[in-house]
Coordinates of C-alpha atoms (C1' of nucleotides) in Angstrom, one line a residue:
Chain A
X13 CA 0.1 81.2 -42.7
X14 CA 1.3 78.7 -45.0
X15 CA -1.0 76.3 -44.0
X16 CA 0.7 72.7 -44.1
X17 CA -0.4 70.6 -47.4
X18 CA -0.2 66.7 -46.3
X19 CA 1.1 64.6 -48.9
X20 CA -1.1 63.0 -50.8
X21 CA -2.6 66.9 -52.1
X22 CA -1.5 69.1 -54.4
X23 CA -2.1 73.2 -55.0
X24 CA -2.8 73.7 -58.3
X25 CA -2.7 77.6 -58.7
X26 CA -3.2 79.4 -62.1
X27 CA -4.1 82.8 -63.4
X28 CA -7.7 83.3 -65.0
X29 CA -7.8 85.5 -68.5
X30 CA -8.7 88.4 -66.2
X31 CA -5.8 87.7 -64.4
X32 CA -7.5 86.7 -60.6
X33 CA -5.9 84.0 -59.5
X34 CA -7.3 80.7 -58.1
X35 CA -6.4 78.3 -55.9
X36 CA -7.4 74.7 -55.7
X37 CA -6.5 71.4 -53.9
X38 CA -6.2 68.2 -55.7
X39 CA -7.0 65.1 -54.4
X40 CA -5.6 62.5 -56.5
X41 CA -5.5 58.5 -55.2
X42 CA -5.0 55.3 -57.5
X43 CA -4.5 52.3 -55.5
X44 CA -5.7 49.2 -57.2
X45 CA -9.2 49.4 -58.8
X46 CA -9.5 52.3 -56.7
X47 CA -9.2 55.5 -58.8
X48 CA -10.5 59.3 -57.9
X49 CA -9.1 62.4 -59.0
X50 CA -11.4 65.6 -58.1
X51 CA -10.3 69.0 -56.5
X52 CA -12.1 71.6 -54.2
X53 CA -11.3 75.2 -53.3
X54 CA -11.3 74.5 -49.5
X55 CA -8.2 72.9 -48.1
X56 CA -10.3 71.1 -44.7
X57 CA -12.7 69.6 -47.5
X58 CA -9.7 68.3 -49.6
X59 CA -8.0 66.9 -46.5
X60 CA -11.8 65.2 -45.5
X61 CA -11.7 64.1 -49.0
X62 CA -8.1 62.0 -48.6
X63 CA -9.2 60.6 -45.2
X64 CA -11.6 58.6 -46.8
X65 CA -9.7 57.5 -49.7
X66 CA -7.6 55.7 -46.7
X67 CA -10.6 53.2 -45.8
X68 CA -12.5 50.3 -47.1
X69 CA -15.9 52.7 -45.7
X70 CA -14.8 55.8 -46.9
X71 CA -14.5 54.7 -50.6
X72 CA -17.3 53.0 -50.8
X73 CA -19.4 56.3 -49.6
X74 CA -17.0 58.2 -52.3
X75 CA -18.2 55.4 -55.3
X76 CA -21.7 56.0 -53.7
X77 CA -21.2 60.3 -54.1
X78 CA -22.5 59.8 -50.2
X79 CA -18.4 60.9 -48.3
X80 CA -18.0 63.2 -46.1
X81 CA -17.0 66.1 -48.5
X82 CA -19.7 65.9 -50.5
X83 CA -22.4 66.0 -47.9
X84 CA -20.6 69.0 -46.6
X85 CA -20.8 70.5 -49.7
X86 CA -24.5 70.0 -50.3
X87 CA -25.0 70.6 -46.5
X88 CA -22.9 73.9 -46.5
X89 CA -24.9 75.4 -49.9
X90 CA -28.3 74.2 -48.7
X91 CA -27.6 75.9 -45.5
X92 CA -26.2 78.7 -46.9
X93 CA -28.8 79.1 -49.2
X94 CA -31.6 79.3 -46.1
X95 CA -29.2 81.9 -44.1
X96 CA -29.4 84.4 -46.9
X97 CA -32.9 84.2 -46.2
X98 CA -32.6 84.5 -42.1
X99 CA -32.4 80.7 -41.6
X100 CA -36.2 80.3 -43.8
X101 CA -36.6 78.0 -45.6
X102 CA -38.9 77.5 -48.4
X103 CA -41.3 74.8 -49.0
X104 CA -39.0 73.5 -51.8
X105 CA -36.0 72.7 -49.2
X106 CA -38.5 71.2 -47.2
X107 CA -39.6 69.0 -49.9
X108 CA -36.0 68.5 -50.7
X109 CA -34.3 67.8 -46.9
X110 CA -37.6 65.1 -46.4
X111 CA -36.7 63.1 -49.5
X112 CA -33.0 63.0 -48.6
X113 CA -33.9 61.2 -45.8
X114 CA -36.4 59.2 -45.9
X115 CA -36.9 58.7 -49.9
X116 CA -33.7 59.1 -52.0
X117 CA -31.8 56.1 -50.2
X118 CA -34.8 53.7 -51.7
X119 CA -34.6 54.6 -54.5
X120 CA -32.1 52.0 -55.8
X121 CA -33.3 49.4 -53.4
X122 CA -32.8 45.8 -54.2
X123 CA -36.0 45.3 -52.5
X124 CA -38.6 46.0 -55.9
X125 CA -41.4 47.0 -53.3
X126 CA -39.3 49.8 -51.5
X127 CA -38.0 50.8 -55.0
X128 CA -41.5 51.6 -56.7
X129 CA -42.7 53.3 -53.6
X130 CA -39.6 55.5 -53.1
X131 CA -40.2 56.4 -56.7
X132 CA -44.0 57.6 -56.3
X133 CA -43.4 59.5 -53.5
X134 CA -40.5 61.4 -55.1
X135 CA -43.0 62.0 -58.0
X136 CA -45.8 63.5 -56.1
X137 CA -43.6 65.7 -54.0
X138 CA -41.5 66.9 -56.9
X139 CA -45.4 67.1 -58.4
X140 CA -46.1 69.4 -55.9
X141 CA -43.9 71.9 -55.7
X142 CA -44.9 73.1 -59.0
X143 CA -48.2 73.8 -58.4
X144 CA -49.2 77.6 -58.4
X145 CA -51.2 79.5 -55.4
X146 CA -52.1 82.5 -55.7
X147 CA -50.7 85.1 -53.0
X148 CA -50.7 88.6 -51.7
X149 CA -47.0 90.4 -52.6
X150 CA -45.4 91.9 -49.6
X151 CA -46.3 95.9 -49.4
X152 CA -50.0 95.2 -50.0
X153 CA -53.0 95.5 -48.2
X154 CA -54.5 92.2 -47.7
X155 CA -58.2 92.4 -48.0
X156 CA -60.3 91.3 -45.3
X157 CA -64.0 92.3 -43.8
X158 CA -66.1 92.2 -46.7
X159 CA -63.2 93.2 -49.4
X160 CA -62.0 89.2 -48.4
X161 CA -64.0 87.9 -51.4
X162 CA -62.5 90.4 -53.6
X163 CA -59.7 89.3 -53.1
X164 CA -58.2 88.4 -56.6
X165 CA -59.0 91.7 -57.7
X166 CA -56.8 93.2 -54.8
X167 CA -53.6 95.1 -55.7
X168 CA -50.6 93.2 -56.0
X169 CA -52.3 90.2 -56.1
X170 CA -50.1 87.1 -58.0
X171 CA -49.7 83.3 -58.5
X172 CA -46.2 81.5 -57.5
X173 CA -45.4 77.5 -57.4
X174 CA -46.2 76.7 -53.8
X175 CA -42.8 75.4 -53.4
X176 CA -41.2 78.7 -53.4
X177 CA -43.3 80.0 -50.6
X178 CA -41.5 80.7 -47.3
X179 CA -42.9 77.8 -45.0
X180 CA -43.3 80.0 -42.3
X181 CA -45.5 82.4 -45.0
X182 CA -47.7 79.9 -45.6
X183 CA -51.2 79.5 -44.2
X184 CA -54.7 77.9 -44.5
X185 CA -55.4 80.4 -46.9
X186 CA -52.7 78.8 -49.0
X187 CA -53.1 75.4 -48.7
X188 CA -56.3 75.7 -48.7
X189 CA -55.7 77.5 -52.5
X190 CA -53.7 74.7 -53.4
X191 CA -57.0 72.7 -53.0
X192 CA -58.8 74.7 -55.1
X193 CA -56.3 74.9 -58.0
X194 CA -55.9 71.1 -58.0
X195 CA -59.9 71.3 -57.6
X196 CA -60.1 73.4 -60.9
X197 CA -57.4 70.8 -62.7
X198 CA -60.1 68.5 -62.7
X199 CA -58.4 66.1 -60.4
X200 CA -59.9 63.9 -58.0
X201 CA -60.6 64.4 -54.3
X202 CA -58.5 61.2 -52.9
X203 CA -55.7 62.9 -55.1
X204 CA -55.4 66.0 -53.6
X205 CA -56.0 64.6 -50.0
X206 CA -53.0 62.1 -50.9
X207 CA -51.0 65.7 -52.1
X208 CA -52.0 67.2 -48.9
X209 CA -51.0 64.6 -46.9
X210 CA -48.1 64.4 -48.2
X211 CA -46.7 67.7 -47.8
X212 CA -48.2 67.7 -44.1
X213 CA -46.1 65.2 -43.5
X214 CA -42.8 66.5 -45.1
X215 CA -43.7 70.2 -43.0
X216 CA -44.3 67.6 -39.2
X217 CA -40.9 66.0 -40.5
X218 CA -39.0 69.2 -40.3
X219 CA -38.9 68.2 -36.9
X220 CA -36.0 65.7 -37.9
X221 CA -34.9 67.2 -41.4
X222 CA -34.7 71.4 -40.0
X223 CA -35.2 71.7 -37.3
X224 CA -34.7 75.7 -37.4
X225 CA -36.8 75.8 -39.2
X226 CA -39.5 73.8 -37.5
X227 CA -39.0 75.5 -34.1
X228 CA -39.6 78.7 -36.5
X229 CA -43.4 77.3 -37.3
X230 CA -43.6 76.8 -33.0
X231 CA -45.7 73.9 -33.8
X232 CA -48.1 75.2 -37.3
X233 CA -48.2 73.4 -40.2
X234 CA -50.3 74.9 -42.4
X235 CA -51.4 71.8 -44.7
X236 CA -53.5 70.4 -41.1
X237 CA -55.1 73.5 -41.0
X238 CA -56.4 73.5 -45.1
X239 CA -59.9 73.8 -45.5
X240 CA -60.5 69.8 -46.6
X241 CA -64.4 69.7 -46.5
X242 CA -64.5 70.0 -50.1
X243 CA -62.5 66.6 -50.3
X244 CA -64.8 65.3 -47.9
X245 CA -67.2 62.2 -48.1
X246 CA -67.3 59.0 -48.0
X247 CA -64.5 56.9 -48.4
X248 CA -64.9 54.2 -51.5
X249 CA -64.1 50.8 -51.2
X250 CA -64.0 47.8 -53.8
X251 CA -66.5 45.5 -53.6
X252 CA -65.7 42.8 -55.7
X253 CA -65.5 39.3 -55.4
X254 CA -63.8 36.7 -58.0
X255 CA -66.5 34.0 -58.8
X256 CA -65.5 30.3 -59.4
X257 CA -66.2 30.5 -63.2
X258 CA -64.1 33.8 -63.1
X259 CA -60.8 32.2 -61.6
X260 CA -61.3 29.4 -63.7
X261 CA -61.8 31.5 -67.0
X262 CA -58.6 33.1 -65.3
X263 CA -56.6 30.5 -65.0
X264 CA -57.1 29.1 -67.9
X265 CA -56.0 32.0 -69.7
X266 CA -52.9 32.7 -67.6
X267 CA -52.1 28.9 -68.5
X268 CA -51.6 30.5 -71.9
X269 CA -48.8 32.7 -71.1
X270 CA -44.8 31.8 -72.1
X271 CA -43.9 32.7 -68.4
X272 CA -45.1 29.5 -66.4
X273 CA -45.0 32.4 -63.0
X274 CA -48.4 33.7 -64.6
X275 CA -51.0 30.7 -63.8
X276 CA -48.6 30.3 -60.1
X277 CA -48.5 33.4 -58.4
X278 CA -52.6 33.7 -59.6
X279 CA -53.2 31.0 -58.0
X280 CA -51.3 30.9 -54.8
X281 CA -53.1 34.5 -54.9
X282 CA -56.6 33.5 -54.2
X283 CA -55.6 30.3 -52.0
X284 CA -53.5 32.1 -50.0
X285 CA -54.9 35.8 -50.0
X286 CA -51.2 37.4 -50.2
X287 CA -50.6 40.7 -51.5
X288 CA -48.9 41.0 -54.3
X289 CA -46.0 42.3 -53.1
X290 CA -45.5 40.3 -50.2
X291 CA -45.8 37.5 -52.9
X292 CA -43.5 38.8 -55.7
X293 CA -40.7 39.1 -52.7
X294 CA -41.1 35.1 -51.5
X295 CA -38.4 33.5 -51.3
X296 CA -38.0 29.6 -50.4
X297 CA -36.3 30.2 -47.5
X298 CA -39.4 31.6 -46.0
X299 CA -41.5 29.1 -47.1
X300 CA -42.1 25.7 -44.7
X301 CA -44.0 23.3 -46.9
X302 CA -43.7 20.5 -44.2
X303 CA -44.9 22.3 -41.8
X304 CA -47.1 24.4 -43.9
X305 CA -46.9 27.9 -43.6
X306 CA -44.9 31.2 -44.6
X307 CA -43.3 33.6 -42.3
X308 CA -43.2 36.6 -43.9
X309 CA -41.0 39.7 -42.4
X310 CA -41.8 42.7 -40.8
X311 CA -40.4 45.0 -44.0
X312 CA -42.7 42.9 -46.6
X313 CA -45.7 43.0 -45.3
X314 CA -48.3 46.3 -45.5
X315 CA -49.0 46.1 -41.7
X316 CA -44.8 46.6 -41.3
X317 CA -45.7 43.5 -38.6
X318 CA -43.9 40.2 -39.7
X319 CA -46.7 37.5 -39.5
X320 CA -47.3 33.9 -40.7
X321 CA -49.3 33.1 -43.4
X322 CA -50.9 29.2 -43.3
X323 CA -50.8 27.4 -46.8
X324 CA -54.5 25.4 -46.9
X325 CA -54.3 22.2 -49.0
X326 CA -54.8 24.1 -52.1
X327 CA -52.0 26.3 -51.8
X328 CA -49.6 23.4 -50.4
X329 CA -50.1 21.5 -53.5
X330 CA -49.8 24.8 -55.8
X331 CA -46.2 25.5 -53.9
X332 CA -44.7 21.8 -54.7
X333 CA -45.6 22.2 -58.5
X334 CA -42.9 25.6 -59.0
X335 CA -39.6 24.6 -59.8
X336 CA -37.1 26.0 -57.2
X337 CA -34.0 27.4 -59.2
X338 CA -33.2 29.8 -56.9
X339 CA -33.9 31.2 -53.7
X340 CA -37.0 33.6 -55.7
X341 CA -40.2 31.9 -55.4
X342 CA -41.0 33.7 -58.1
X343 CA -39.0 36.1 -60.5
X344 CA -41.1 38.9 -61.8
X345 CA -40.5 42.7 -61.0
X346 CA -43.7 44.4 -59.5
X347 CA -44.2 46.8 -63.0
X348 CA -43.7 43.6 -65.2
X349 CA -46.1 41.1 -63.6
X350 CA -48.8 43.9 -63.2
X351 CA -48.7 44.5 -67.0
X352 CA -48.5 40.8 -67.8
X353 CA -51.4 40.4 -65.7
X354 CA -53.5 43.5 -67.4
X355 CA -52.9 41.8 -70.9
X356 CA -54.3 38.4 -69.5
X357 CA -57.5 40.0 -67.8
X358 CA -58.1 41.3 -71.3
X359 CA -57.5 38.2 -73.2
X360 CA -60.1 36.7 -70.9
X361 CA -62.8 39.8 -71.1
X362 CA -62.6 40.0 -67.4
X363 CA -60.9 43.8 -67.9
X364 CA -62.8 45.0 -64.4
X365 CA -60.9 42.5 -62.1
X366 CA -57.8 43.9 -60.0
X367 CA -54.8 41.6 -58.5
X368 CA -56.1 42.7 -54.9
X369 CA -59.5 41.1 -55.3
X370 CA -58.4 37.8 -55.1
X371 CA -57.9 38.9 -51.6
X372 CA -60.9 39.3 -51.1
X373 CA -62.0 36.2 -52.7
X374 CA -59.7 34.4 -50.4
X375 CA -61.5 35.9 -47.6
X376 CA -64.9 35.8 -48.5
X377 CA -64.6 31.9 -49.3
X378 CA -62.9 30.8 -46.3
X379 CA -65.4 33.1 -43.9
X380 CA -68.2 30.5 -46.3
X381 CA -66.8 27.6 -45.1
X382 CA -66.2 28.9 -41.5
X383 CA -70.1 27.6 -40.2
X384 CA -68.8 26.1 -37.0
X385 CA -67.8 29.6 -35.7
X386 CA -69.3 30.1 -32.3
X387 CA -68.6 34.1 -33.4
X388 CA -71.1 35.5 -35.9
X389 CA -69.5 38.1 -38.1
X390 CA -71.2 41.1 -36.6
X391 CA -69.9 40.3 -33.4
X392 CA -66.1 40.5 -34.6
X393 CA -66.6 44.5 -34.9
X394 CA -67.7 44.6 -31.3
X395 CA -65.2 42.5 -30.1
X396 CA -61.7 44.0 -30.9
X397 CA -60.3 45.2 -27.5
X398 CA -57.1 42.8 -25.8
X399 CA -54.3 43.2 -27.0
X400 CA -51.4 43.2 -24.3
X401 CA -48.2 41.0 -24.2
X402 CA -50.2 38.1 -22.2
X403 CA -53.6 37.4 -25.0
X404 CA -50.3 37.9 -27.4
X405 CA -48.6 34.8 -26.5
X406 CA -52.2 33.2 -26.2
X407 CA -52.8 34.0 -29.8
X408 CA -49.2 32.6 -31.0
X409 CA -50.1 29.2 -29.5
X410 CA -52.7 29.0 -30.7
X411 CA -51.5 29.8 -34.3
X412 CA -49.5 27.1 -34.5
X413 CA -52.1 25.3 -33.1
X414 CA -54.0 25.6 -36.5
X415 CA -50.9 25.2 -38.4
X416 CA -50.4 22.1 -37.5
X417 CA -54.2 21.4 -38.2
X418 CA -53.8 22.9 -42.0
X419 CA -57.0 24.7 -41.4
X420 CA -58.5 27.7 -40.8
X421 CA -61.6 27.4 -38.4
X422 CA -62.8 30.5 -36.8
X423 CA -62.4 34.5 -38.1
X424 CA -59.9 34.9 -35.7
X425 CA -57.7 32.4 -37.2
X426 CA -58.3 33.7 -41.0
X427 CA -57.7 37.5 -39.6
X428 CA -54.2 36.0 -38.6
X429 CA -54.0 34.6 -41.9
X430 CA -54.0 38.2 -44.0
X431 CA -52.9 40.2 -41.2
X432 CA -56.3 42.0 -40.5
X433 CA -55.5 43.7 -36.9
X434 CA -59.1 43.8 -36.2
X435 CA -62.7 42.7 -37.2
X436 CA -63.8 46.1 -38.8
X437 CA -61.3 45.5 -41.3
X438 CA -62.3 42.1 -41.9
X439 CA -65.6 42.9 -41.6
X440 CA -65.9 45.3 -44.7
X441 CA -64.6 42.0 -46.8
X442 CA -67.4 40.0 -44.8
X443 CA -70.1 42.7 -45.1
X444 CA -69.6 41.7 -48.9
X445 CA -68.9 38.3 -49.5
X446 CA -71.8 36.1 -50.8
X447 CA -74.5 34.8 -48.5
X448 CA -73.1 32.5 -46.1
X449 CA -74.5 29.2 -45.5
X450 CA -75.6 29.1 -42.1
Chain B
dA5 C1' -69.3 54.5 -38.6
dT6 C1' -66.9 57.8 -40.4
dT7 C1' -62.5 60.4 -41.6
dC8 C1' -57.0 60.4 -41.2
dC9 C1' -53.5 59.1 -43.1
dA10 C1' -49.8 56.9 -45.0
dG11 C1' -48.5 52.9 -47.8
dT12 C1' -50.0 50.1 -51.9
dC13 C1' -52.1 48.4 -56.0
dC14 C1' -54.0 50.1 -60.7
dG15 C1' -55.0 51.5 -66.4
dG16 C1' -52.7 53.7 -70.0
dC17 C1' -48.6 54.2 -72.1
dA18 C1' -44.0 54.7 -74.0
dC19 C1' -40.1 52.1 -75.2
dT20 C1' -37.6 48.0 -75.7
dG21 C1' -36.5 43.3 -76.2
dT22 C1' -37.7 38.2 -77.7
dT23 C1' -40.6 34.1 -80.0
dT24 C1' -43.0 32.7 -83.2
Chain C
dA6 C1' -43.4 41.3 -89.2
dA7 C1' -46.3 41.1 -85.6
dA8 C1' -47.9 39.3 -81.7
dC9 C1' -46.0 38.5 -76.8
dA10 C1' -43.2 40.2 -72.9
dG11 C1' -40.2 42.9 -69.1
dT12 C1' -40.3 47.3 -67.4
dG13 C1' -40.4 52.0 -65.8
dC14 C1' -43.5 56.1 -65.3
dC15 C1' -47.5 58.9 -64.5
dG16 C1' -51.7 60.6 -62.4
dG17 C1' -55.2 58.3 -60.0
dA18 C1' -58.0 55.0 -57.1
dC19 C1' -58.0 51.6 -52.7
dT20 C1' -56.4 50.1 -49.0
dG21 C1' -55.1 49.0 -43.9
dG22 C1' -54.7 50.7 -38.7
dA23 C1' -56.1 54.1 -35.9
dA24 C1' -58.4 58.2 -34.4
dT25 C1' -62.3 61.0 -34.6

DNA sequence: ATTCCAGTCCGGCACTGTTT
DNA sequence: AAACAGTGCCGGACTGGAAT
């Protein structure tokens, strides 16, 4: 049957050296700046591609390699690989699906924070695939009972990268072996925890990335069941607070930098309590110097909720000193600032200071000044229940009152500005602050 | 109060570009 | 050429909010 070939697609029919014949469908389009030339073995995909070249959206997708024809090819190859194995899916496949759905799109993000996070997530998961885990080959008896502990001497004992396992073959035994393998490699508990939780998330997200594979698991997630007891131990919390003398010394060193943004960024960090990524991503349109407030959008904060940061007089002055060249307040990328800050710390002989310590220092300083508050810090831990809509409305009004006053007078107001949801989090800082003047 | 989980930040290093 | 800067990667560690 002769399929009709639409205008725009040309059939290429050639004879190979081994006398076999190949037919491909070539789509070649040149319209102004838009030039593509691609051939397909499947006419339907060629038609799909041709269609995409005809709309602006389609051309954009083609430029990004995300046009329908390409995606169909990707998907077909992936499905083919999985159907061969009775619809089963390896952990590597699941990780790839996860990266495609949740991470890859952010690798080229304009938002610095997003890009850095996406790259780190991808690197971690790609590495996790390769960790070798022992198992008993199919067809051999898995030792149990008194012989269970002699597993590694059993017939059929072998090891392979955890990514090569089919997910429904993974049990808590394999995932626990993963933990053991990483421990043997001398990795820190917190690092291994990060691995396990990342993989756990990959399996959970199968529900959305590969529903068929997810249903096979029937709610079972081998990483949830892994024996994490060896990874336990009180979680360490950093306690460092920057003293006034240290701040002075550091500022002096920062002022010697060629880039005048260095001291400004640090000064603002310690006078607003803002996080590094929040400061570096800040735009002038978000800064209201007249009212003395910064509006942060939800996608800029760690808590993924928007918030208002009050500018105390010190911070307000600091902002006024910054020249406005374009909408960005600072022009560093995260990595650039980090490295330079590191070098300055070294020069100042203050190598045990971290950038995030500015946040802790800000909180402890403000707490020291809140002497009129009726609420003792100890009480803060208990008072964290009401958060219904009505309360939120009242909070909003009080936040505006605080900004009007240009000062932070209570712990609650402090929490608003640093975006701690409850006294629990702030108290982690508060307990570590220097003695409060009662 | 501790643990879970995911988001964010850290030091060290390599490489490249710019200023002194 | 030496010092200073900017960017990116990697394995590791800390943080924030909620569950236990």
